Coordinates of C-alpha atoms in Angstrom, one line a residue:
A1 CA 33.1 90.2 108.9
F2 CA 33.7 93.8 107.2
F3 CA 35.9 92.6 104.1
G4 CA 33.4 89.5 103.9
V5 CA 30.4 91.6 103.1
V6 CA 32.5 93.7 100.6
G7 CA 34.0 90.9 99.3
R8 CA 30.5 89.0 98.2
D9 CA 29.0 92.5 97.5
R10 CA 30.2 92.5 93.7
D11 CA 28.7 96.1 93.2
V12 CA 31.1 97.4 95.9
R13 CA 34.1 99.4 93.8
L14 CA 35.4 102.1 96.1
V15 CA 35.4 102.0 100.7
L16 CA 36.3 105.0 102.3
W17 CA 38.2 105.0 106.2
G18 CA 38.8 107.9 108.2
H19 CA 40.2 107.8 111.7
D20 CA 43.7 107.1 111.1
H21 CA 45.6 110.3 110.9
H22 CA 47.1 109.3 107.7
Y23 CA 46.4 108.9 104.1
E24 CA 46.5 105.4 102.0
R25 CA 45.1 104.1 99.0
L26 CA 44.6 100.1 98.9
S27 CA 43.6 97.6 96.5
L28 CA 41.2 95.3 97.9
V29 CA 39.1 92.1 97.0
S30 CA 41.5 91.0 94.2
G31 CA 42.0 94.6 93.2
R32 CA 38.3 94.9 92.3
V33 CA 37.8 97.7 95.3
T34 CA 39.7 100.6 95.6
G35 CA 40.0 101.8 99.4
F36 CA 40.8 105.0 100.5
V37 CA 42.1 105.9 104.6
V38 CA 41.8 109.6 104.9
G39 CA 42.4 111.1 108.3
T40 CA 44.4 113.8 107.2
G41 CA 42.0 116.9 108.1
G42 CA 41.7 117.2 112.0
A43 CA 44.1 115.9 114.5
A44 CA 47.8 116.4 114.5
P45 CA 48.7 113.4 111.9
Y46 CA 51.3 110.9 112.4
P47 CA 53.2 108.3 111.0
V48 CA 51.8 104.8 109.9
A49 CA 53.0 102.1 112.1
R50 CA 52.1 99.7 109.3
P51 CA 50.7 100.2 106.3
Y52 CA 47.9 97.8 105.1
R53 CA 50.3 95.4 103.4
P54 CA 50.3 93.9 100.8
S55 CA 46.7 95.6 99.6
S56 CA 48.8 99.3 100.2
R57 CA 49.4 101.4 97.2
K58 CA 50.3 104.6 98.4
V59 CA 51.0 106.0 101.6
V60 CA 51.3 109.4 102.8
S61 CA 51.9 110.4 106.3
G62 CA 52.9 113.2 108.9
R63 CA 50.8 115.7 106.9
Y64 CA 47.6 117.5 106.4
G65 CA 45.6 117.3 103.3
V66 CA 42.6 116.7 101.2
L67 CA 41.4 113.6 99.1
D68 CA 39.2 115.0 95.9
L69 CA 36.9 112.5 94.4
W70 CA 34.9 113.0 91.4
L71 CA 32.2 110.0 90.7
R72 CA 31.1 108.4 87.8
P73 CA 28.4 106.0 86.7
R74 CA 31.3 104.0 85.5
G75 CA 34.3 104.8 87.4
F76 CA 36.0 107.8 89.4
T77 CA 39.0 110.1 89.7
F78 CA 40.8 110.9 92.7
R79 CA 43.6 113.3 93.6
F80 CA 45.3 113.6 97.2
T81 CA 46.6 117.2 97.9
S82 CA 48.7 117.8 100.9
G83 CA 48.6 121.0 103.2
D84 CA 51.4 122.3 101.4
G85 CA 49.6 122.5 97.8
V86 CA 51.7 119.3 96.6
V87 CA 49.4 116.6 94.8
R88 CA 50.8 113.4 96.5
D89 CA 48.4 110.7 94.8
S90 CA 46.2 110.9 91.8
G91 CA 44.9 108.7 89.3
S92 CA 41.8 107.3 88.0
R93 CA 39.5 103.9 87.7
S94 CA 37.1 102.4 85.5
W95 CA 34.8 99.3 85.8

């Protein structure tokens, strides 16, 4: 149901999830939507049992971390930094 709504709404470009205790960046709806799973700040992180294939683009597990997200009218820039200060994923997207 959720992906049906996201797929039908042409204005959706970015989706954020929490809960799972890892970081994962995804390419959804034929690459039109970027998704982030970011559950790396509270309870103990754990390994990813099964990445969201084939949509998964980057997975970081077993580490605490923070996603910095800069939103612009026509896109965004992101950076995921783990608790040890290492940038584990970064990039930008325009539309």
